[in-house]
Short mmCIF file of C-alpha atoms and ligand atoms in Angstrom, two decimals:
data_model
loop_
_atom_site.label_atom_id
_atom_site.label_comp_id
_atom_site.label_asym_id
_atom_site.label_seq_id
_atom_site.Cartn_x
_atom_site.Cartn_y
_atom_site.Cartn_z
CA UNK A 49 132.29 97.79 109.93
CA UNK A 50 130.71 100.57 111.66
CA UNK A 51 127.61 102.65 110.99
CA UNK A 52 125.96 105.19 112.59
CA UNK A 53 123.43 104.70 115.16
CA UNK A 54 120.76 106.53 112.90
CA UNK A 55 121.48 103.65 110.09
CA UNK A 56 121.74 100.84 112.47
CA UNK A 57 117.98 101.66 113.61
CA UNK A 58 116.65 102.17 110.06
CA UNK A 59 113.86 99.94 109.25
CA UNK A 60 113.95 99.34 105.89
CA UNK A 61 111.26 99.75 103.29
CA UNK A 62 109.17 96.24 102.94
CA UNK A 63 108.39 95.52 99.42
CA UNK A 64 105.70 93.04 98.50
CA UNK A 65 106.83 89.79 97.10
CA UNK A 66 106.26 89.31 93.31
CA UNK A 67 103.24 87.71 92.08
CA UNK A 68 104.30 84.92 90.68
CA UNK A 69 106.29 83.98 93.74
CA UNK A 70 102.93 84.22 95.98
CA UNK A 71 100.98 82.10 93.33
CA UNK A 72 103.58 79.56 93.60
CA UNK A 73 103.76 79.51 97.77
CA UNK A 74 100.22 80.05 98.02
CA UNK A 75 99.17 77.07 95.12
CA UNK A 76 97.23 79.60 93.92
CA UNK A 77 96.63 80.97 89.98
CA UNK A 78 95.83 84.29 88.77
CA UNK A 79 96.35 86.31 91.66
CA UNK A 80 95.64 89.98 91.77
CA UNK A 81 97.76 92.69 92.86
CA UNK A 82 96.06 95.47 94.63
CA UNK A 83 98.98 96.63 96.59
CA UNK A 84 101.05 99.22 95.41
CA UNK A 85 98.84 101.62 94.08
CA UNK A 86 99.88 101.04 90.29
CA UNK A 87 97.55 101.69 87.52
CA UNK A 88 95.43 98.98 86.49
CA UNK A 89 95.38 99.92 82.98
CA UNK A 90 98.92 99.19 82.26
CA UNK A 91 101.69 101.49 80.92
CA UNK A 92 100.49 104.34 78.74
CA UNK A 93 100.91 102.98 75.15
CA UNK A 94 102.41 106.44 73.72
CA UNK A 95 105.04 105.69 76.50
CA UNK A 96 105.53 102.30 75.26
CA UNK A 97 105.87 103.40 71.69
CA UNK A 98 108.35 106.27 72.61
CA UNK A 99 110.43 103.93 74.66
CA UNK A 100 110.52 101.38 72.29
CA UNK A 101 111.94 103.96 69.85
CA UNK A 102 114.52 104.85 71.73
CA UNK A 103 115.31 101.17 72.82
CA UNK A 104 118.46 101.26 70.29
CA UNK A 105 119.80 103.90 72.07
CA UNK A 106 120.89 102.21 75.26
CA UNK A 107 124.75 102.22 74.76
CA UNK A 108 124.70 105.92 75.37
CA UNK A 109 124.45 107.49 78.47
CA UNK A 110 120.76 109.34 79.29
CA UNK A 111 120.26 112.93 78.70
CA UNK A 112 121.92 113.80 82.07
CA UNK A 113 119.46 116.93 82.60
CA UNK A 114 116.46 115.23 81.11
CA UNK A 115 117.03 118.14 78.37
CA UNK A 116 113.83 117.11 76.21
CA UNK A 117 111.38 116.01 79.11
CA UNK A 118 112.30 119.11 80.74
CA UNK A 119 111.38 121.17 77.85
CA UNK A 120 108.20 119.10 77.44
CA UNK A 121 107.08 119.69 80.73
CA UNK A 122 108.06 123.41 81.07
CA UNK A 123 105.13 124.16 78.25
CA UNK A 124 102.86 121.91 79.95
CA UNK A 125 103.06 123.22 83.35
CA UNK A 126 104.05 126.59 82.05
CA UNK A 127 107.30 127.21 84.23
CA UNK A 128 110.85 127.17 83.48
CA UNK A 129 112.81 124.50 82.37
CA UNK A 130 115.44 125.51 85.56
CA UNK A 131 112.43 125.19 87.62
CA UNK A 132 112.70 121.56 87.22
CA UNK A 133 114.61 118.53 88.50
CA UNK A 134 114.39 114.97 87.84
CA UNK A 135 114.73 111.77 89.86
CA UNK A 136 114.55 108.19 89.59
CA UNK A 137 111.15 108.02 90.82
CA UNK A 138 109.63 110.84 92.84
CA UNK A 139 111.41 109.03 95.46
CA UNK A 140 114.31 109.77 94.81
CA UNK A 141 113.56 113.27 94.61
CA UNK A 142 112.32 113.22 98.19
CA UNK A 143 115.83 111.86 99.25
CA UNK A 144 117.79 114.72 97.34
CA UNK A 145 115.89 117.03 98.97
CA UNK A 146 117.38 115.68 102.07
CA UNK A 147 120.66 115.65 101.19
CA UNK A 148 120.94 118.83 100.13
CA UNK A 149 119.35 120.83 102.59
CA UNK A 150 119.22 119.48 105.78
CA UNK A 151 122.55 120.41 108.17
CA UNK A 152 123.47 118.81 111.56
CA UNK A 153 121.19 120.03 113.75
CA UNK A 154 118.16 120.95 111.75
CA UNK A 155 114.37 119.37 112.41
CA UNK A 156 112.30 117.50 109.71
CA UNK A 157 108.65 117.73 110.30
CA UNK A 158 106.07 115.59 108.80
CA UNK A 159 102.54 114.40 110.06
CA UNK A 160 101.63 110.77 111.60
CA UNK A 161 100.83 107.99 108.78
CA UNK A 162 102.46 110.44 106.23
CA UNK A 163 103.98 108.63 103.50
CA UNK A 164 106.72 106.54 104.86
CA UNK A 165 109.57 107.53 102.90
CA UNK A 166 110.11 110.99 104.57
CA UNK A 167 110.45 109.30 107.88
CA UNK A 168 113.11 107.03 106.35
CA UNK A 169 114.89 110.34 104.80
CA UNK A 170 115.02 111.91 107.98
CA UNK A 171 116.42 108.75 109.70
CA UNK A 172 119.27 107.78 107.16
CA UNK A 173 120.11 111.58 107.71
CA UNK A 174 120.11 111.22 111.42
CA UNK A 175 118.11 114.03 111.88
CA UNK A 176 115.66 115.04 114.62
CA UNK A 177 112.07 114.51 113.31
CA UNK A 178 108.73 115.21 114.60
CA UNK A 179 105.48 113.05 113.54
CA UNK A 180 102.63 115.83 113.96
CA UNK A 181 99.61 113.75 115.27
CA UNK A 182 96.99 113.26 112.49
CA UNK A 183 93.67 114.62 112.74
CA UNK A 184 90.86 111.90 111.72
CA UNK A 185 93.88 110.31 110.02
CA UNK A 186 94.57 113.60 107.78
CA UNK A 187 97.11 115.62 107.96
CA UNK A 188 96.68 118.55 110.67
CA UNK A 189 98.25 121.40 109.19
CA UNK A 190 97.41 124.34 111.96
CA UNK A 191 98.90 121.63 114.55
CA UNK A 192 102.30 120.99 112.26
CA UNK A 193 102.66 124.80 112.59
CA UNK A 194 103.31 124.12 116.37
CA UNK A 195 106.38 122.26 115.64
CA UNK A 196 107.93 124.21 113.36
CA UNK A 197 110.95 126.13 115.30
CA UNK A 198 114.04 127.90 113.95
CA UNK A 199 115.79 124.69 113.25
CA UNK A 200 113.37 123.26 111.21
CA UNK A 201 114.26 122.70 107.56
CA UNK A 202 111.95 120.95 106.08
CA UNK A 203 108.42 119.95 106.00
CA UNK A 204 106.75 117.16 103.91
CA UNK A 205 103.30 117.21 102.93
CA UNK A 206 101.39 114.62 100.98
CA UNK A 207 98.43 115.56 99.23
CA UNK A 208 96.52 113.23 98.75
CA UNK A 209 98.39 111.20 101.25
CA UNK A 210 99.38 107.92 101.13
CA UNK A 211 98.29 105.37 102.80
CA UNK A 212 95.45 107.14 104.08
CA UNK A 213 93.97 108.93 100.61
CA UNK A 214 93.60 112.14 102.95
CA UNK A 215 93.56 115.47 101.21
CA UNK A 216 94.09 119.14 102.83
CA UNK A 217 92.26 122.17 101.02
CA UNK A 218 93.41 124.78 99.30
CA UNK A 219 92.29 127.57 102.41
CA UNK A 220 94.09 125.30 104.94
CA UNK A 221 97.55 125.29 102.77
CA UNK A 222 97.33 128.66 102.09
CA UNK A 223 96.79 129.71 105.52
CA UNK A 224 99.68 127.10 106.44
CA UNK A 225 102.20 128.50 103.85
CA UNK A 226 101.41 132.36 104.99
CA UNK A 227 102.68 131.17 108.59
CA UNK A 228 105.88 129.03 107.45
CA UNK A 229 108.94 130.99 108.01
CA UNK A 230 110.90 131.48 104.77
CA UNK A 231 113.93 129.76 106.30
CA UNK A 232 111.69 126.11 106.19
CA UNK A 233 111.47 124.31 103.04
CA UNK A 234 107.97 122.89 102.49
CA UNK A 235 107.79 119.89 100.27
CA UNK A 236 104.30 119.24 99.03
CA UNK A 237 104.12 115.79 97.48
CA UNK A 238 101.55 115.31 94.88
CA UNK A 239 101.94 111.77 93.68
CA UNK A 240 98.32 111.22 93.09
CA UNK A 241 97.59 115.02 92.05
CA UNK A 242 96.11 113.72 88.69
CA UNK A 243 93.35 111.78 90.32
CA UNK A 244 91.81 114.02 92.44
CA UNK A 245 88.52 116.20 91.49
CA UNK A 246 87.72 118.15 94.75
CA UNK A 247 87.18 121.92 93.87
CA UNK A 248 89.17 122.73 97.22
CA UNK A 249 92.28 121.11 95.92
CA UNK A 250 94.86 123.06 96.00
CA UNK A 251 96.98 122.73 92.73
CA UNK A 252 100.68 123.37 94.29
CA UNK A 253 101.96 125.18 91.11
CA UNK A 254 99.68 127.76 91.69
CA UNK A 255 101.69 128.54 95.11
CA UNK A 256 105.01 128.43 93.39
CA UNK A 257 105.24 131.79 92.33
CA UNK A 258 104.33 133.50 95.78
CA UNK A 259 106.23 131.21 98.06
CA UNK A 260 109.63 130.58 97.22
CA UNK A 261 110.01 128.27 99.61
CA UNK A 262 108.15 125.36 98.22
CA UNK A 263 109.23 122.36 96.29
CA UNK A 264 106.22 120.43 94.45
CA UNK A 265 107.19 116.81 93.96
CA UNK A 266 105.42 114.37 91.47
CA UNK A 267 105.80 111.30 89.60
CA UNK A 268 104.98 109.15 86.29
CA UNK A 269 104.71 106.25 88.56
CA UNK A 270 100.90 106.54 89.24
CA UNK A 271 98.52 107.87 86.41
CA UNK A 272 101.45 107.27 83.89
CA UNK A 273 101.63 103.77 84.77
CA UNK A 274 105.42 104.02 84.54
CA UNK A 275 106.45 102.85 87.91
CA UNK A 276 108.69 100.01 86.92
CA UNK A 277 110.96 102.69 84.94
CA UNK A 278 111.08 105.12 87.68
CA UNK A 279 110.85 108.56 87.23
CA UNK A 280 109.41 111.74 88.93
CA UNK A 281 110.10 115.28 89.25
CA UNK A 282 109.96 118.56 91.36
CA UNK A 283 109.95 122.23 90.69
CA UNK A 284 110.34 124.50 92.46
CA UNK A 285 112.80 128.10 92.75
CA UNK A 286 115.39 127.70 90.71
CA UNK A 287 118.07 128.47 93.20
CA UNK A 288 116.67 125.79 95.12
CA UNK A 289 116.63 123.17 92.13
CA UNK A 290 119.73 124.34 91.31
CA UNK A 291 121.61 123.27 94.56
CA UNK A 292 119.60 119.79 93.90
CA UNK A 293 120.94 119.67 90.66
CA UNK A 294 124.41 119.83 91.98
CA UNK A 295 123.89 116.71 94.86
CA UNK A 296 122.10 114.39 92.26
CA UNK A 297 123.69 111.94 90.38
CA UNK A 298 124.99 113.02 86.93
CA UNK A 299 122.95 110.24 84.90
CA UNK A 300 120.35 109.22 87.48
CA UNK A 301 117.17 109.00 85.19
CA UNK A 302 117.69 106.19 82.41
CA UNK A 303 117.01 106.83 79.04
CA UNK A 304 113.40 104.60 78.61
CA UNK A 305 112.29 106.45 81.24
CA UNK A 306 112.86 109.96 80.17
CA UNK A 307 111.35 109.00 76.32
CA UNK A 308 108.37 106.94 77.49
CA UNK A 309 107.39 109.98 80.30
CA UNK A 310 107.45 112.35 77.18
CA UNK A 311 105.01 109.60 75.40
CA UNK A 312 103.06 109.19 78.28
CA UNK A 313 102.61 113.03 79.51
CA UNK A 314 100.81 113.33 75.43
CA UNK A 315 98.76 109.84 76.17
CA UNK A 316 95.61 112.05 77.14
CA UNK A 317 93.52 108.97 75.96
CA UNK A 318 95.25 106.78 78.93
CA UNK A 319 95.01 109.41 81.60
CA UNK A 320 91.41 110.14 80.76
CA UNK A 321 90.83 106.39 80.80
CA UNK A 322 92.71 105.47 83.79
CA UNK A 323 90.28 108.52 85.63
CA UNK A 324 87.37 107.06 84.60
CA UNK A 325 88.34 103.56 85.66
CA UNK A 326 89.10 104.87 88.65
CA UNK A 327 85.92 106.93 89.85
CA UNK A 328 83.92 103.47 88.44
CA UNK A 329 86.04 101.68 90.84
CA UNK A 330 85.55 103.76 94.08
CA UNK A 331 81.66 103.67 93.34
CA UNK A 332 81.71 100.24 93.29
CA UNK A 333 84.15 99.48 96.33
CA UNK A 334 82.22 101.65 98.03
CA UNK A 335 78.78 100.67 97.83
CA UNK A 336 79.86 96.96 98.65
CA UNK A 337 81.95 97.93 101.47
CA UNK A 338 78.98 99.86 102.63
CA UNK A 339 76.91 96.73 102.10
CA UNK A 340 79.55 94.52 103.88
CA UNK A 341 79.78 96.89 107.18
CA UNK A 342 83.48 97.58 106.29
CA UNK A 343 84.74 101.15 107.73
CA UNK A 344 86.73 103.08 105.18
CA UNK A 345 88.45 106.76 104.35
CA UNK A 346 87.23 108.28 101.38
CA UNK A 347 89.86 108.59 99.18
CA UNK A 348 91.09 111.04 96.79
CA UNK A 349 93.79 109.48 95.64
CA UNK A 350 93.72 105.52 93.71
CA UNK A 351 93.54 103.46 96.43
CA UNK A 352 91.41 102.66 99.94
CA UNK A 353 92.33 102.51 103.18
CA UNK A 354 90.03 100.06 104.89
CA UNK A 355 89.20 99.83 108.59
CA UNK A 356 89.74 95.30 108.81
CA UNK A 357 86.86 93.75 110.97
CA UNK A 358 90.17 91.47 112.49
CA UNK A 359 93.96 92.89 112.60
CA UNK A 360 95.07 94.07 109.27
CA UNK A 361 97.67 91.63 109.08
CA UNK A 362 94.84 88.62 109.56
CA UNK A 363 92.92 89.81 106.83
CA UNK A 364 96.03 90.30 104.40
CA UNK A 365 96.63 86.83 104.90
CA UNK A 366 93.08 85.54 104.22
CA UNK A 367 92.76 87.36 101.26
CA UNK A 368 96.29 86.32 100.26
CA UNK A 369 94.59 82.70 100.45
CA UNK A 370 92.15 84.10 97.87
CA UNK A 371 94.54 85.34 95.58
CA UNK A 372 93.99 89.04 96.33
CA UNK A 373 97.11 90.68 97.58
CA UNK A 374 96.43 93.92 99.34
CA UNK A 375 98.71 96.31 101.83
CA UNK A 376 99.05 95.38 105.74
CA UNK A 377 99.68 99.02 107.01
CA UNK A 378 101.02 98.23 110.62
CA UNK A 379 104.27 99.49 109.67
CA UNK A 380 102.39 103.06 109.65
CA UNK A 381 101.01 102.72 112.99
CA UNK A 382 97.32 101.60 111.39
CA UNK A 383 97.67 97.73 112.75
CA UNK A 384 93.48 97.82 111.97
CA UNK A 385 93.33 98.54 108.26
CA UNK A 386 94.61 97.72 104.97
CA UNK A 387 95.35 99.45 102.15
CA UNK A 388 93.70 98.28 98.61
CA UNK A 389 94.49 99.81 95.28
CA UNK A 390 91.75 100.25 92.78
CA UNK A 391 91.99 97.95 89.96
CA UNK A 392 90.03 96.83 87.20
CA UNK A 393 86.11 95.99 87.22
CA UNK A 394 87.26 92.16 87.69
CA UNK A 395 89.94 93.00 90.44
CA UNK A 396 87.70 95.15 92.62
CA UNK A 397 84.99 92.28 92.25
CA UNK A 398 87.84 89.62 93.26
CA UNK A 399 88.90 91.47 96.00
CA UNK A 400 85.04 92.51 97.43
CA UNK A 401 84.35 88.66 97.16
CA UNK A 402 87.63 87.03 99.14
CA UNK A 403 86.38 90.03 101.80
CA UNK A 404 83.17 88.02 102.00
CA UNK A 405 84.72 85.09 102.24
CA UNK A 406 87.63 86.49 104.62
CA UNK A 407 84.69 87.53 106.96
CA UNK A 408 82.81 84.68 106.74
CA UNK A 409 85.94 82.49 107.84
CA UNK A 410 86.46 84.96 110.45
CA UNK A 411 82.95 84.22 111.58
CA UNK A 412 83.18 80.51 111.61
CA UNK A 413 86.58 81.21 113.59
CA UNK A 414 88.81 79.10 111.37
C1 PLP B 1309 102.59 109.86 98.50
C2 PLP B 1309 103.93 109.08 97.39
N1 PLP B 1309 104.99 109.56 97.22
C3 PLP B 1309 105.80 109.25 96.46
C4 PLP B 1309 105.50 108.24 95.81
C5 PLP B 1309 107.28 107.77 95.24
O1 PLP B 1309 106.50 107.10 94.07
P1 PLP B 1309 108.06 106.85 92.84
O2 PLP B 1309 109.09 107.04 93.37
O3 PLP B 1309 107.29 105.81 92.31
O4 PLP B 1309 107.27 108.18 92.34
C6 PLP B 1309 104.72 107.23 96.65
C7 PLP B 1309 104.36 105.83 96.10
O5 PLP B 1309 103.83 105.32 96.41
C8 PLP B 1309 103.85 108.05 97.21
O6 PLP B 1309 102.59 107.50 97.46
#
């Protein structure tokens, strides 16, 4: 069957193997997975409670517009429910944006080292895209403006970015938004916003009223711990959201995801504990990496990009043999790095012990 050249050339997203399978292959036990920026504390307990309550409703189709969740989120975020759309993970939301607004001949812009899905969306659409050189591994917003032309339809920004953990400031973002033409849509991906502590961090919601060409994307996969259920959302001008609603599949978000998210939104204790364990994890990891003389990028999310003392893939393989799974990021054009999710204290410790052994093996040349 013929497919378009854009599909032929698509490089599929490479998911990690299941932990159990890796343990079997490597002959190891109690492997630790620090590869997918998941919440090490698990799903929100309040979310699970709600999910259990609705499990008996699985013979019914889901509520197509995520009615109850939209109501709750609209109160929490102080915006109208018409300004919100949900997706099967924020990944689907990023795709719906592409499918809704892209027209043949349009261009898409994102940063070098930005979250890989922006490129995948652009390629799947067959769009002309520009990957703007990063500055110190982060988004260079002022240079990104140089790539915006009359045919630029969508700019994807990640703040903080995955896999670099970098952040741009309120001032940088405002200067950027003030210069972007109104017919270019800016998609601000805030998958890790709940983790950010920096007073200079721009809360996308505060910009929504002023800029009608802005869409914010968030997820329940990270701090809420619901990655396996697949649910995320976007907020934006109601006209933009209504166009996206025309494109989205009618029952795109399953019932359990909707109700677990509803419970998780109220789970302040889970969020507090997650932030605390992440902060402590960073303190420990930075201190230990400094001692080992391993360079890393200071992160605003729940993971660290580490410059490996050998090729990233080699480091990944050595860690794997020690039962620690991290994420090589060669596919991002970062062959000398790996990304490590902050885990529970014992998991972080296991990673550091494994890194030490990997370094020793490398020194000995075996
Ligand atoms: C920056 C960013 N955006 C979006 C996503 C997609 O998350 P999900 O589809 O699980 O909501 C991720 C996942 O890692 C991410 O890092």
